[in-house]
Short mmCIF file of C-alpha atoms in Angstrom, two decimals:
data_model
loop_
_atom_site.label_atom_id
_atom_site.label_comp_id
_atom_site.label_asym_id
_atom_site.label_seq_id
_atom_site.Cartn_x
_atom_site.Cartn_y
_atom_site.Cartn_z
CA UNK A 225 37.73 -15.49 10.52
CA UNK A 226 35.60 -13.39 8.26
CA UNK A 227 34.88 -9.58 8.93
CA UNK A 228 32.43 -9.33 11.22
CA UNK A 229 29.64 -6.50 9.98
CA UNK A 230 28.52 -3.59 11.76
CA UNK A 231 24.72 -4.59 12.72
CA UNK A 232 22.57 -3.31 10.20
CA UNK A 233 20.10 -0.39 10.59
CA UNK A 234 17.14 0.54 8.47
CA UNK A 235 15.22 3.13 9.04
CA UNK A 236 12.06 3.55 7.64
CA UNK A 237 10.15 7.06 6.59
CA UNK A 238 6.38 5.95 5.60
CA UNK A 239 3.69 8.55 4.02
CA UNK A 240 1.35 9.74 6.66
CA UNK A 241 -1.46 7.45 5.35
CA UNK A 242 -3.06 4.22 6.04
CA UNK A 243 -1.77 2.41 3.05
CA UNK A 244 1.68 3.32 3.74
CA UNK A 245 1.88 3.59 7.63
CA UNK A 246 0.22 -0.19 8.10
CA UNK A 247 2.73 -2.31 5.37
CA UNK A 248 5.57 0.21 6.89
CA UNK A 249 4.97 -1.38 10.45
CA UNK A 250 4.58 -4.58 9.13
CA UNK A 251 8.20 -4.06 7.33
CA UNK A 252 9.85 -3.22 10.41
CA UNK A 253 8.78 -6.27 12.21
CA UNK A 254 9.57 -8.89 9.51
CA UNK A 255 13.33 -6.93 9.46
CA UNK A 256 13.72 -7.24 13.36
CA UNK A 257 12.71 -10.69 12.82
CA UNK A 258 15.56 -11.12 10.68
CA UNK A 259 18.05 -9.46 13.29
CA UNK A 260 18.01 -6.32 11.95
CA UNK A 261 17.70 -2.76 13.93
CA UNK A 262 14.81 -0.74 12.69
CA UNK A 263 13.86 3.19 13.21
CA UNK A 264 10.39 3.77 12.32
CA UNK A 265 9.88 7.49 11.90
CA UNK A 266 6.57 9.31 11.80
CA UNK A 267 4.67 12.36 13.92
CA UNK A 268 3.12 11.93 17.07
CA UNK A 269 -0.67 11.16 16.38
CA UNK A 270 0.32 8.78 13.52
CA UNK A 271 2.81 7.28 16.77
CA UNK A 272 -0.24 6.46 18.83
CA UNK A 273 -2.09 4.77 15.87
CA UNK A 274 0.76 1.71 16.20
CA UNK A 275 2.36 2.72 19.50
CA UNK A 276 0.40 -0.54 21.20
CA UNK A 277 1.76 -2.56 18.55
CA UNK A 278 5.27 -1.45 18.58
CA UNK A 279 5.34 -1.85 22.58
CA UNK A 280 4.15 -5.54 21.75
CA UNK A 281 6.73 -6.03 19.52
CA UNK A 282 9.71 -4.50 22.05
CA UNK A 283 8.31 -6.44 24.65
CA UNK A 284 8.67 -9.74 22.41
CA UNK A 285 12.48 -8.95 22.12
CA UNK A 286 12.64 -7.54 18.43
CA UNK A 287 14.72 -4.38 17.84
CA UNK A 288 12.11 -1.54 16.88
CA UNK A 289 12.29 1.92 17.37
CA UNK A 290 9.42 4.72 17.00
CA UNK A 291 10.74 7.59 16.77
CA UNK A 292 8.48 10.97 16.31
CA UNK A 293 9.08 14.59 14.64
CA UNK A 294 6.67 17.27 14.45
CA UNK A 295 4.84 18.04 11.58
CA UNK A 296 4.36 22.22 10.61
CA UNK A 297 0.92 21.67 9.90
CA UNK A 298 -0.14 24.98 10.42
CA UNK A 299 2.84 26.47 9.15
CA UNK A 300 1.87 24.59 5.82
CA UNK A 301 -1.57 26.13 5.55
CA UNK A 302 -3.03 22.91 7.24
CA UNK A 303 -5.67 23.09 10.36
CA UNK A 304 -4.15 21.76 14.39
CA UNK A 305 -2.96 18.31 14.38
CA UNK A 306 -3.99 17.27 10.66
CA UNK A 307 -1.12 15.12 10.12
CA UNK A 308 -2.34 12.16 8.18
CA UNK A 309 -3.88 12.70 4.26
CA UNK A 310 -7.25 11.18 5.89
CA UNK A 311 -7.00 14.06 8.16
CA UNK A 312 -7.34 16.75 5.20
CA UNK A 313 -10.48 18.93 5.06
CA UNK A 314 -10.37 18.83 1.18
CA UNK A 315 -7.71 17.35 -1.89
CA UNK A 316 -7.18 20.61 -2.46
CA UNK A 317 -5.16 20.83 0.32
CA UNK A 318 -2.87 17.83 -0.63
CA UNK A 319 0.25 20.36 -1.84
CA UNK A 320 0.15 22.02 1.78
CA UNK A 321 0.17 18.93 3.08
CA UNK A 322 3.43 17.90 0.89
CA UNK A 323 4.91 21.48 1.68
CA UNK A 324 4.58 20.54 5.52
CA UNK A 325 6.06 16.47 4.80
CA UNK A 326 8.88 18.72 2.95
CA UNK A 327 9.79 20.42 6.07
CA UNK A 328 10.56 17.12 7.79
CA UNK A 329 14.41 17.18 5.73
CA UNK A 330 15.64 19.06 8.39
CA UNK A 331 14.66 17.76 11.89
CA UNK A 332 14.82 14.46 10.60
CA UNK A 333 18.73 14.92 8.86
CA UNK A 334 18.94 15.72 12.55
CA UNK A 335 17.83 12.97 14.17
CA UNK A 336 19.73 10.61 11.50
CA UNK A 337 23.07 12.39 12.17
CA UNK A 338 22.41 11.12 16.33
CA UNK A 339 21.17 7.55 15.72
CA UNK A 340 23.55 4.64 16.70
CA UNK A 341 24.27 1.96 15.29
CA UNK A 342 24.79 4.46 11.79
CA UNK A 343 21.38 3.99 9.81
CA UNK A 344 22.64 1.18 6.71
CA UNK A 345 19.73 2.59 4.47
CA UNK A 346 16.25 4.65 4.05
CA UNK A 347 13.23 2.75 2.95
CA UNK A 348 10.42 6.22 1.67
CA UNK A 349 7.43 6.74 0.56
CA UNK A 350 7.55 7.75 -3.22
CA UNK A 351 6.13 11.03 -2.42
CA UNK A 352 9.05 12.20 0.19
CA UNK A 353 11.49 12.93 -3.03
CA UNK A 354 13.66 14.98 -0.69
CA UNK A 355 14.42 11.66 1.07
CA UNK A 356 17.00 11.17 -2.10
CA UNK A 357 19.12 14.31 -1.21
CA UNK A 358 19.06 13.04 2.80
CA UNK A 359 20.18 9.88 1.38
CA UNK A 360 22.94 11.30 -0.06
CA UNK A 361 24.33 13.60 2.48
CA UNK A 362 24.78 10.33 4.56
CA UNK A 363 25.64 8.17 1.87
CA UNK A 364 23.52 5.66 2.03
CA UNK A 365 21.05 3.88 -0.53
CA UNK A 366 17.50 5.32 -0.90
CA UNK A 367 14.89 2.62 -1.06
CA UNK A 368 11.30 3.44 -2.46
CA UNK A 369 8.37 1.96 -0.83
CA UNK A 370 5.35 0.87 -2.97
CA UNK A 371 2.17 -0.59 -0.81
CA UNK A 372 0.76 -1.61 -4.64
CA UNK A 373 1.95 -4.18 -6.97
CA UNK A 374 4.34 -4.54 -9.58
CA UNK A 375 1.26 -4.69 -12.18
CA UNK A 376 0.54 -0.84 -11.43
CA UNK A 377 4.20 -0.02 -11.14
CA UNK A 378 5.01 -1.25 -14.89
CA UNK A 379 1.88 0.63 -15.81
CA UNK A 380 3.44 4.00 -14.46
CA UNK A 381 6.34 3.46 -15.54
CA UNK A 382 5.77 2.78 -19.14
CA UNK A 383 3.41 5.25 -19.47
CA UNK A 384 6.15 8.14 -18.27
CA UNK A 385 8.52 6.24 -20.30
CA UNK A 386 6.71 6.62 -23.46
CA UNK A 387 5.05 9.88 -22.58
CA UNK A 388 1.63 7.86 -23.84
CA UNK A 389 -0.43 10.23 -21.75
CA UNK A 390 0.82 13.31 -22.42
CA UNK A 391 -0.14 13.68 -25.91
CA UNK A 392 -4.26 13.27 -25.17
CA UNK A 393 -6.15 16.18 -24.13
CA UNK A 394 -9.80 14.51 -23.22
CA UNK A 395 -9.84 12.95 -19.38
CA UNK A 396 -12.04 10.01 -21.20
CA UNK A 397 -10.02 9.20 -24.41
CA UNK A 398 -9.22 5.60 -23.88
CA UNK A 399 -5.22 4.48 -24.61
CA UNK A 400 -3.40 1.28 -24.46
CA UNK A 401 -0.57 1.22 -21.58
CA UNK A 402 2.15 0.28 -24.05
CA UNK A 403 4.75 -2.65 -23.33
CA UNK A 404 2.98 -5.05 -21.01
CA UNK A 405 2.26 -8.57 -21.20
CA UNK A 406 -1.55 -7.73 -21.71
CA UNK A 407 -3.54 -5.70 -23.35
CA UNK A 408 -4.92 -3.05 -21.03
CA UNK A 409 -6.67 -0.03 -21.85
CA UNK A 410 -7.39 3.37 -19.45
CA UNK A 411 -8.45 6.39 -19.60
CA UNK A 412 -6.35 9.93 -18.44
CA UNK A 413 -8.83 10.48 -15.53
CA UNK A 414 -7.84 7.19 -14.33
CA UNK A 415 -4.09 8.14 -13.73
CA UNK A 416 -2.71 8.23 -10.33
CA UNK A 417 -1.51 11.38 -8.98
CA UNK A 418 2.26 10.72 -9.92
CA UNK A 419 1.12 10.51 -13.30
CA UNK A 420 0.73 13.36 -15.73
CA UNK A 421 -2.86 14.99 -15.15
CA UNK A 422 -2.47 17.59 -12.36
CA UNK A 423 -1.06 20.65 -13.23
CA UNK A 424 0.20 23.89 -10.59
CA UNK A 425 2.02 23.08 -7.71
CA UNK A 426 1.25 19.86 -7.74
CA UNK A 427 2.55 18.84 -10.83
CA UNK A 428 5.67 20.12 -9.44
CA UNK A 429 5.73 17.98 -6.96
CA UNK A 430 4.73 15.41 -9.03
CA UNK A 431 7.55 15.72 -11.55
CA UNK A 432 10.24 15.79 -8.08
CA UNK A 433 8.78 12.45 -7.16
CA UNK A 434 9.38 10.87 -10.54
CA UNK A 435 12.73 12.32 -10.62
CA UNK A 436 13.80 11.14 -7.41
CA UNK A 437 12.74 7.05 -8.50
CA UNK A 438 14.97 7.61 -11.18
CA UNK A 439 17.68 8.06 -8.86
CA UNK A 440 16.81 5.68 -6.20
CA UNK A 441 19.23 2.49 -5.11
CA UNK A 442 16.05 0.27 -6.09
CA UNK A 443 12.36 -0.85 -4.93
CA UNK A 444 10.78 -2.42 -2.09
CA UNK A 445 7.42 -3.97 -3.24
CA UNK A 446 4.28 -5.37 -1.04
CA UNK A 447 3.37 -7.67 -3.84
CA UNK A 448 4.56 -11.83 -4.36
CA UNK A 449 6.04 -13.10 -7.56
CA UNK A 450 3.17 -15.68 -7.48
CA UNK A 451 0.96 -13.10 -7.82
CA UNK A 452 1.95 -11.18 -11.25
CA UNK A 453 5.21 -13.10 -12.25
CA UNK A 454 4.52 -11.42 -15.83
CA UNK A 455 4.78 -8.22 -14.46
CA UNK A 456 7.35 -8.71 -11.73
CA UNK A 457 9.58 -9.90 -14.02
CA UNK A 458 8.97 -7.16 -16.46
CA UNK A 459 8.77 -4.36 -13.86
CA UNK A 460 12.77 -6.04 -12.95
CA UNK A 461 14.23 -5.58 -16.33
CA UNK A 462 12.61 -1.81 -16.33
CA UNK A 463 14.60 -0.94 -12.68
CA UNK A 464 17.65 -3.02 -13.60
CA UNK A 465 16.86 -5.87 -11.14
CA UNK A 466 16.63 -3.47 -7.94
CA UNK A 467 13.44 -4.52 -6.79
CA UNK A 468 12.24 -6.84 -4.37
CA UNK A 469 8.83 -7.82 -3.99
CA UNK A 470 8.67 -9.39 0.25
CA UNK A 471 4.94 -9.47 0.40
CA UNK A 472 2.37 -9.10 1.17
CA UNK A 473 3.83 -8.01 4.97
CA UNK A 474 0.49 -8.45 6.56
CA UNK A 475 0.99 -11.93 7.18
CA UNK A 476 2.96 -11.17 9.79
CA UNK A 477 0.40 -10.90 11.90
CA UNK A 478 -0.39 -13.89 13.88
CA UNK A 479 -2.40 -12.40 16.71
CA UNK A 480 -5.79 -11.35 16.33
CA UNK A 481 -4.91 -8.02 18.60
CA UNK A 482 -1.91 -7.22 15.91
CA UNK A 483 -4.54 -7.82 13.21
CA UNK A 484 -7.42 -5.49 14.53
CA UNK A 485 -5.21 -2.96 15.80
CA UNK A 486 -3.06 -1.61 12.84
CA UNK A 487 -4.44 1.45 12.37
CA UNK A 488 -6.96 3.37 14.04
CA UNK A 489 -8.95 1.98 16.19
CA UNK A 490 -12.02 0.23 14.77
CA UNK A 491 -15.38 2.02 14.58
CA UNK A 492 -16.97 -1.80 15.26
CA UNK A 493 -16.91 -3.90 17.98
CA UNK A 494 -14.93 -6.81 16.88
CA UNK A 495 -17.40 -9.34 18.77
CA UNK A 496 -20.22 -7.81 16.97
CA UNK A 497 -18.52 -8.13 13.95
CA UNK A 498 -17.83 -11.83 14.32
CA UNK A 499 -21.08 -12.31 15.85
CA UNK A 500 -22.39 -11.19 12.18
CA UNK A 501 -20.18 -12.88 10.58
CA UNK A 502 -20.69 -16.13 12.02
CA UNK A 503 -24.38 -16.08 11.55
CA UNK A 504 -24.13 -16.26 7.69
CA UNK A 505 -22.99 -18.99 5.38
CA UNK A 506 -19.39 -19.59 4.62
CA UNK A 507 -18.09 -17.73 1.96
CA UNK A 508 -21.68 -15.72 1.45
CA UNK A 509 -20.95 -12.06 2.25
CA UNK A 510 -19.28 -9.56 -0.06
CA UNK A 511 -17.09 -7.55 1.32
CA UNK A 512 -16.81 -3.94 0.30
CA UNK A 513 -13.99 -1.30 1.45
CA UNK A 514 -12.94 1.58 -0.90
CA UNK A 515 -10.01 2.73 1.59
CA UNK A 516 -9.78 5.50 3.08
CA UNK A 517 -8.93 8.06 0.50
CA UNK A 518 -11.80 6.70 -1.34
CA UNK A 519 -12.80 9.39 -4.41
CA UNK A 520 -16.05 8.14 -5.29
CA UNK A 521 -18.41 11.20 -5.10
CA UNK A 522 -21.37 10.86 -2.88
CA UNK A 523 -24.19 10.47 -5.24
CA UNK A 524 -21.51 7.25 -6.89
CA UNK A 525 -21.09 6.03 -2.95
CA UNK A 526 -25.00 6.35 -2.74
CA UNK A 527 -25.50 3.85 -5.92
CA UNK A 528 -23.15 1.62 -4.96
CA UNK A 529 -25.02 0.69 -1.30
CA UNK A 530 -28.32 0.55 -3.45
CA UNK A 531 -26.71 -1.72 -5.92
CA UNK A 532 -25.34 -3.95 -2.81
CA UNK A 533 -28.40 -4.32 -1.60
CA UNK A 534 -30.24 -5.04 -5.33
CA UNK A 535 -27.96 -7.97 -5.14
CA UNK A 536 -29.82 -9.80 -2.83
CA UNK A 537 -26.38 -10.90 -1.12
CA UNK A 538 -25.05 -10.58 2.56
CA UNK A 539 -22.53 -7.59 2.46
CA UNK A 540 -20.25 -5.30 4.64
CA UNK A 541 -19.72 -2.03 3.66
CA UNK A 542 -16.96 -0.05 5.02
CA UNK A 543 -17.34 3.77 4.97
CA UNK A 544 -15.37 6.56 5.40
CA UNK A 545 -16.43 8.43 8.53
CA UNK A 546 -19.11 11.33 7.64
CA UNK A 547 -17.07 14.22 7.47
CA UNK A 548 -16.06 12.81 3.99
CA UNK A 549 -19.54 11.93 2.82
CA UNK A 550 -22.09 14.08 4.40
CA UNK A 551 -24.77 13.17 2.05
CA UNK A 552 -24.35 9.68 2.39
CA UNK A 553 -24.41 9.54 5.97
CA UNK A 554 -28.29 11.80 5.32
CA UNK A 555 -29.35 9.09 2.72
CA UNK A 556 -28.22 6.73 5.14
CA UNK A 557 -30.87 7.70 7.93
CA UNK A 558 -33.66 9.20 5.80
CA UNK A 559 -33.88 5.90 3.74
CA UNK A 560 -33.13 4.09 7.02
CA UNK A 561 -31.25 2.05 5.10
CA UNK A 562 -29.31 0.03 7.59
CA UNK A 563 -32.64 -0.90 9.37
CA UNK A 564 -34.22 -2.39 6.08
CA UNK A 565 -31.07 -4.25 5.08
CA UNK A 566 -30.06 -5.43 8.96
CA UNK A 567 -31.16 -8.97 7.97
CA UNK A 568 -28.05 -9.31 5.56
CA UNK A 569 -26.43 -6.15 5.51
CA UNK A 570 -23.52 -4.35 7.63
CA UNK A 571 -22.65 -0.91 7.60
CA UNK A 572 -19.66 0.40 9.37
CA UNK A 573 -18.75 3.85 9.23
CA UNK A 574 -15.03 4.72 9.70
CA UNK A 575 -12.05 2.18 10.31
CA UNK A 576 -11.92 -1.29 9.44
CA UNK A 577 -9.28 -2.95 9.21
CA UNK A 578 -7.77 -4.10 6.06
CA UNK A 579 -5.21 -6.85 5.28
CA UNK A 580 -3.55 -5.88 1.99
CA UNK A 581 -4.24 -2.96 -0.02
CA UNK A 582 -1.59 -4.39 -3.10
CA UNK A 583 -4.28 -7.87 -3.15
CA UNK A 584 -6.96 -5.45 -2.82
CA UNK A 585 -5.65 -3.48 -6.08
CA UNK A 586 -4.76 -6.43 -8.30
CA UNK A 587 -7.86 -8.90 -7.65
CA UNK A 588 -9.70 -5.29 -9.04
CA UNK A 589 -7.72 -5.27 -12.19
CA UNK A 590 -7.74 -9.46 -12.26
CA UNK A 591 -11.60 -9.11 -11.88
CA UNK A 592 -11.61 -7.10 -15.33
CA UNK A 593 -9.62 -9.21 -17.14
CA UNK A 594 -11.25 -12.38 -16.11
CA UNK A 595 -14.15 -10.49 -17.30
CA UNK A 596 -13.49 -8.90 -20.51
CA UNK A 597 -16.10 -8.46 -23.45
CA UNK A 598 -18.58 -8.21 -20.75
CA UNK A 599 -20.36 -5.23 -20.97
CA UNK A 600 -21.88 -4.48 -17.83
CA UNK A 601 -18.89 -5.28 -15.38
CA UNK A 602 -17.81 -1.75 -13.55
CA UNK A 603 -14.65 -0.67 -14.48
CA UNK A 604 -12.40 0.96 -12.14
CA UNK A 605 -14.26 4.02 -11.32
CA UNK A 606 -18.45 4.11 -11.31
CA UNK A 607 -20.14 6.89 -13.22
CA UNK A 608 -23.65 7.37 -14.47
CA UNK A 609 -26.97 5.94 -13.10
CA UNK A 610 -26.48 2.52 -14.21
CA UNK A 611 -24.28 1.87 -11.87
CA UNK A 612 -26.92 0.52 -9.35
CA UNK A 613 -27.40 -2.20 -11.74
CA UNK A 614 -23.80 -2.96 -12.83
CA UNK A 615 -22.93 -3.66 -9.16
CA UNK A 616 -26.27 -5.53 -8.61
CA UNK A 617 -24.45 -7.87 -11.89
CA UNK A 618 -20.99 -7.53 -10.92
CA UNK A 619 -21.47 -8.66 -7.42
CA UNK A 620 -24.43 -11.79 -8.84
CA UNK A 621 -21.82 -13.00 -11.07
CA UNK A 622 -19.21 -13.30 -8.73
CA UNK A 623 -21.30 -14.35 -5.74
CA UNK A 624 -24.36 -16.69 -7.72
CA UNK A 625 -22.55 -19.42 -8.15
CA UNK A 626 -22.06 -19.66 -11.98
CA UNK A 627 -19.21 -20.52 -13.71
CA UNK A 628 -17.35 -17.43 -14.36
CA UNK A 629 -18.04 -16.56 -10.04
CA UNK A 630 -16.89 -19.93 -9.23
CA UNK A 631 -13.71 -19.96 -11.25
CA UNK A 632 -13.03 -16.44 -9.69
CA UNK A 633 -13.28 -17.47 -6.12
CA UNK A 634 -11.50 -20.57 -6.57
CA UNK A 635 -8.23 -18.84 -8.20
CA UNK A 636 -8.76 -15.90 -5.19
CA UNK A 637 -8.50 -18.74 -2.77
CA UNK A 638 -5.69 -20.57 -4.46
CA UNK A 639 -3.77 -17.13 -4.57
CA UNK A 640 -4.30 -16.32 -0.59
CA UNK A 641 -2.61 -20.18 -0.11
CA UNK A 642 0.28 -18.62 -2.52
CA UNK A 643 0.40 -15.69 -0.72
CA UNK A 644 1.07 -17.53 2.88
CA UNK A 645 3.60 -19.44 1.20
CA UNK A 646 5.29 -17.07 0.19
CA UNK A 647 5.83 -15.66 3.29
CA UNK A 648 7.19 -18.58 4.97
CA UNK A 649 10.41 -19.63 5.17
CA UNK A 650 11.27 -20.97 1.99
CA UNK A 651 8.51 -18.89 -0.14
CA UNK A 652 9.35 -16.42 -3.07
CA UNK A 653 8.70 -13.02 -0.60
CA UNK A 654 11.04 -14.43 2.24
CA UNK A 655 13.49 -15.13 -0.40
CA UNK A 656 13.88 -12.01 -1.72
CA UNK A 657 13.53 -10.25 2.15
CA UNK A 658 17.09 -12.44 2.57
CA UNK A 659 18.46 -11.19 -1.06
CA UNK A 660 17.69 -7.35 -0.13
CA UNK A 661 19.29 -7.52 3.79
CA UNK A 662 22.35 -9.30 2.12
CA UNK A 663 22.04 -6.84 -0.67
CA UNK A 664 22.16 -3.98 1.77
CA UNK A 665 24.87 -5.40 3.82
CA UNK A 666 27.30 -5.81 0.71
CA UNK A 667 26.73 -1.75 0.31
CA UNK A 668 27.61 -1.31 3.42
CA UNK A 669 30.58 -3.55 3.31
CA UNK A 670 31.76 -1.72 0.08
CA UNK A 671 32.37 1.59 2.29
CA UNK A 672 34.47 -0.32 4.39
CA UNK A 673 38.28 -1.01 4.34
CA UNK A 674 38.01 -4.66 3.64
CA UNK A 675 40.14 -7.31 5.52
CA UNK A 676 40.95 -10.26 3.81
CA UNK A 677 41.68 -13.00 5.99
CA UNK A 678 42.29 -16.55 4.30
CA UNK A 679 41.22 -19.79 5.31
CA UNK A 680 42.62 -21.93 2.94
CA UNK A 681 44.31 -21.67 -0.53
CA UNK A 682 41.41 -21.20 -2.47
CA UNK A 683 38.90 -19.73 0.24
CA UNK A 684 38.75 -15.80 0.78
CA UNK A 685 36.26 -13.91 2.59
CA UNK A 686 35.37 -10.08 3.15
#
C-alpha cells in the first residue's frame, strides 16, 4: 500500500477588500470541494460580510473554517472599526492601513502554530509581504493571490523587469510595455500601486511587496487559459511554471442566495432589480460598475452618467455609496437625474454585486484592442470634457448594433461559455485546481520520511 498523506490544509489570508475577500471565499469552497481543509482568516466585520455563506457551506458538509483576528486600526492611525480599504476616509490613509495589516504577523503566527491538521500552505494577498517570512518560520510554501489576470500580471512584471517606467519623469509620457505578445502602450499615471509611481512610505511598502513575489513558491490566478492563452503562457515562462490560473472562482456559485450575498449586503432589492431587468429587451442594458475603490474624480463620475444617458441606451449604474462622491450624490438630486432617466435608467448607490473582477479587467483592455485607431474610444481612465461624448460613442458602438458592437458581444458571449467550461470537470481551470493540490501535496510529501513499499517489480510508490 502507498503512504497514506496527512489531509491537506490551506489556509488562506485575503486583503481586506472586495476584490480579494469575494474570489478568496470562492477559493476556499472549490478546495473543500476537492477534500481539502481550508482556514479562511480575516477580522471580524469582514467575518460577517461572508459569515452566512460560510455557515451554508459547513452546513453542506465541506470543511471551511473562518477564523477572525483583530485588526489595530486605531493603533495604525485608522478611525473605530475601519477594517476594509472601502472603509478608509481618504488614500492617503492607505500606508496606515498596511501598517495595521502588518501587525497581523504576530497574532496570526499564533493562531497558525495551534491549528490542526498542520496548515500544508498560505495562499496571500500580494500586499501582505510579511506573509513570506510567516511562511518560512513554518516551512511551508507561500502562494500569491491575484483576483486579475495573467494579461496585467505580465504587464507588471515586465515593466519591473526592465525598469521601463522608471526612467520617465512626466505621469502622461506614453511607453510601450516591452515583451508581450501585443503592442500595448500606457502611460506612468496609469500604473498600479505596486508599480513604480508612489514615493514615501508607500513606496516602501511597495518595493517589500515586489520583493516578497520574487520569493514566493508560485501564483494562484482568477483568470482561464481560454481567456489570454498568449499571456498565460508567457506570464508561465516569466514565474518558472508556478502559476496556476483555476478561474474565474465565481462560478461556483450555483445558488442565487450565494450569488447576491458575497459581499455586503446589496443596497437594491434584488426583486426590484429583476423586476427592471425583466422589463427591457434581452441583451439591451449596459451595465456599468467601477468597483469599489473606483478613482474616477467626481466631476469624471459626473460625465460619465451624462454620457450614459446621451446614449440613448437602458443602463445600470453602480455607485459607490456617497461618502466617496459627495458631489455626485448633489448632482444627482439637483438635476433629478434618476427621475428623468427612470424610463431606462438605474441608479444604485453602494453594493452590487459583481461576478468577476479579472473578466471585468480584461474585456476593458480587449475592448481597446478590438478598437484600436479609433479615436474617440475612452481609454482606461476618462479626463477632459469630452468625455460625455466618448462614452455616448463608446457605449453606441458597442450597444447599436453595427458591426464592430456585434462582433464584440458575440466573442464576450462565446468567452462566458469558455469560462463555464472551464470550470467544469474536465475544463482548463479545474485542471490546473487538480495540478496545484497534487503540487502542494508532493511538498508536503518531500518533508516527510518516505516509505517505499513495492507492489510489484517495476511498481514503487511514495
Amino acid at each position: 500500500m502507498a503512504l497514506q498523506q496527512h489531509q491537506l490544509h490551506f489556509v488562506l489570508l485575503p486583503l481586506m477588500a472586495q476584490g480579494h475577500l469575494i474570489p478568496m471565499i470562492d477559493m476556499a469552497r472549490l478546495f473543500a470541494e476537492r477534500g481539502v481543509i481550508v482556514t479562511v482568516i480575516t477580522t471580524p466585520l469582514n467575518a460577517l460580510r461572508f459569515k452566512t455563506i460560510i455557515d451554508r457551506a459547513v452546513e453542506s458538509g465541506l470543511p471551511i473554517r473562518l477564523l477572525q483576528l483583530r485588526l489595530p486600526s486605531v493603533e495604525a492611525g485608522l478611525p473605530e472599526g475601519c477594517e476594509n480599504v472601502d472603509c478608509l476616509p481618504s488614500r492617503e490613509m492607505m500606508t496606515n492601513f498596511f501598517t495595521a495589516t502588518a501587525m497581523l504577523q504576530e497574532p496570526l503566527e499564533q493562531l497558525l502554530g495551534e491549528l490542526q491538521p498542520v496548515p500544508s500552505c498560505i495562499i496571500s494577498a500580494m500586499a501582505f509581504p510579511w506573509a513570506a517570512e510567516t511562511a518560512r518560520k513554518f516551512q511551508i510554501p507561500r502562494l500569491v493571490f491575484h483576483g486579475t489576470c495573467c494579461f496585467s500580471l505580465l504587464c507588471c512584471h515586465n515593466i519591473l523587469q526592465y525598469k521601463v517606467a522608471e526612467s520617465i519623469t512626466s505621469e502622461s509620457e506614453a511607453f510601450v510595455v516591452p515583451g508581450l505578445p501585443d503592442r500595448i502602450e500606457i502611460t506612468k499615471s496609469m500604473l498600479p500601486g505596486n508599480l513604480p509611481q508612489s514615493s514615501g512610505d508607500l513606496k516602501n511598502i511597495r518595493d517589500q511587496v515586489n520583493e516578497a513575489e520574487l520569493t514566493a513558491y508560485g501564483v494562484v490566478v482568477n483568470s482561464f487559459e481560454e481567456l489570454e492563452p498568449k499571456y498565460v503562457e508567457e506570464y508561465l515562462k516569466a514565474k518558472s511554471g508556478k502559476v496556476w490560473c483555476i478561474g474565474p472562482v465565481s462560478q461556483c456559485n450555483k445558488e442565487i442566495l450565494d450569488k447576491a450575498e458575497r459581499g455586503k449586503k446589496a443596497s437594491i432589492d434584488e426583486k426590484q432589480c429583476l423586476n427592471w431587468l425583466d422589463a427591457k429587451e434581452p441583451a439591451s442594458v449596459v451595465y456599468v460598475c467601477l468597483g469599489s475603490l473606483c478613482r474616477l474624480t467626481n466631476s469624471e463620475m459626473i460625465e460619465l452618467g451624462l454620457g450614459l444617458e446621451a446614449s440613448g441606451h437602458p443602463f445600470v449604474w453602480v455607485i459607490r455609496g456617497g461618502e466617496r462622491y459627495p458631489e455626485v450624490e448633489k448632482w444627482l438630486a439637483d438635476e433629478e437625474f434618476e427621475e428623468r432617466t427612470k424610463d431606462r435608467g438605474l441608479v444604485i448607490k453602494g453594493w452590487a454585486p459583481q461576478s468577476n473582477s479579472s473578466m471585468r479587467n480584461w474585456l476593458h483592455k480587449f475592448w481597446e484592442l478590438e478598437s484600436a485607431g479609433l479615436d474617440d474610444v475612452p481609454g482606461s481612465k476618462l479626463e477632459g470634457g469630452e468625455n460625455i461624448g466618448r462614452v455616448e460613442k463608446a457605449v453606441n458602438r458597442v450597444m447599436d448594433g453595427g458591426d464592430v458592437g456585434e462582433e464584440t458581444r458575440r466573442r464576450v458571449r462565446e468567452l462566458g461559455e469558455r469560462a463555464r467550461k472551464a470550470m467544469e470537470e474536465g475544463g482548463s481551470s479545474y485542471f490546473n485546481m487538480t495540478l496545484f493540490i497534487q503540487d502542494i501535496m508532493q511538498h508536503q510529501a518531500s518533508k516527510e520520511l518516505p516509505i517505499y513499499v513495492t507492489t510489484t517489480k517495476d511498481e514503487i510508490f511514495f
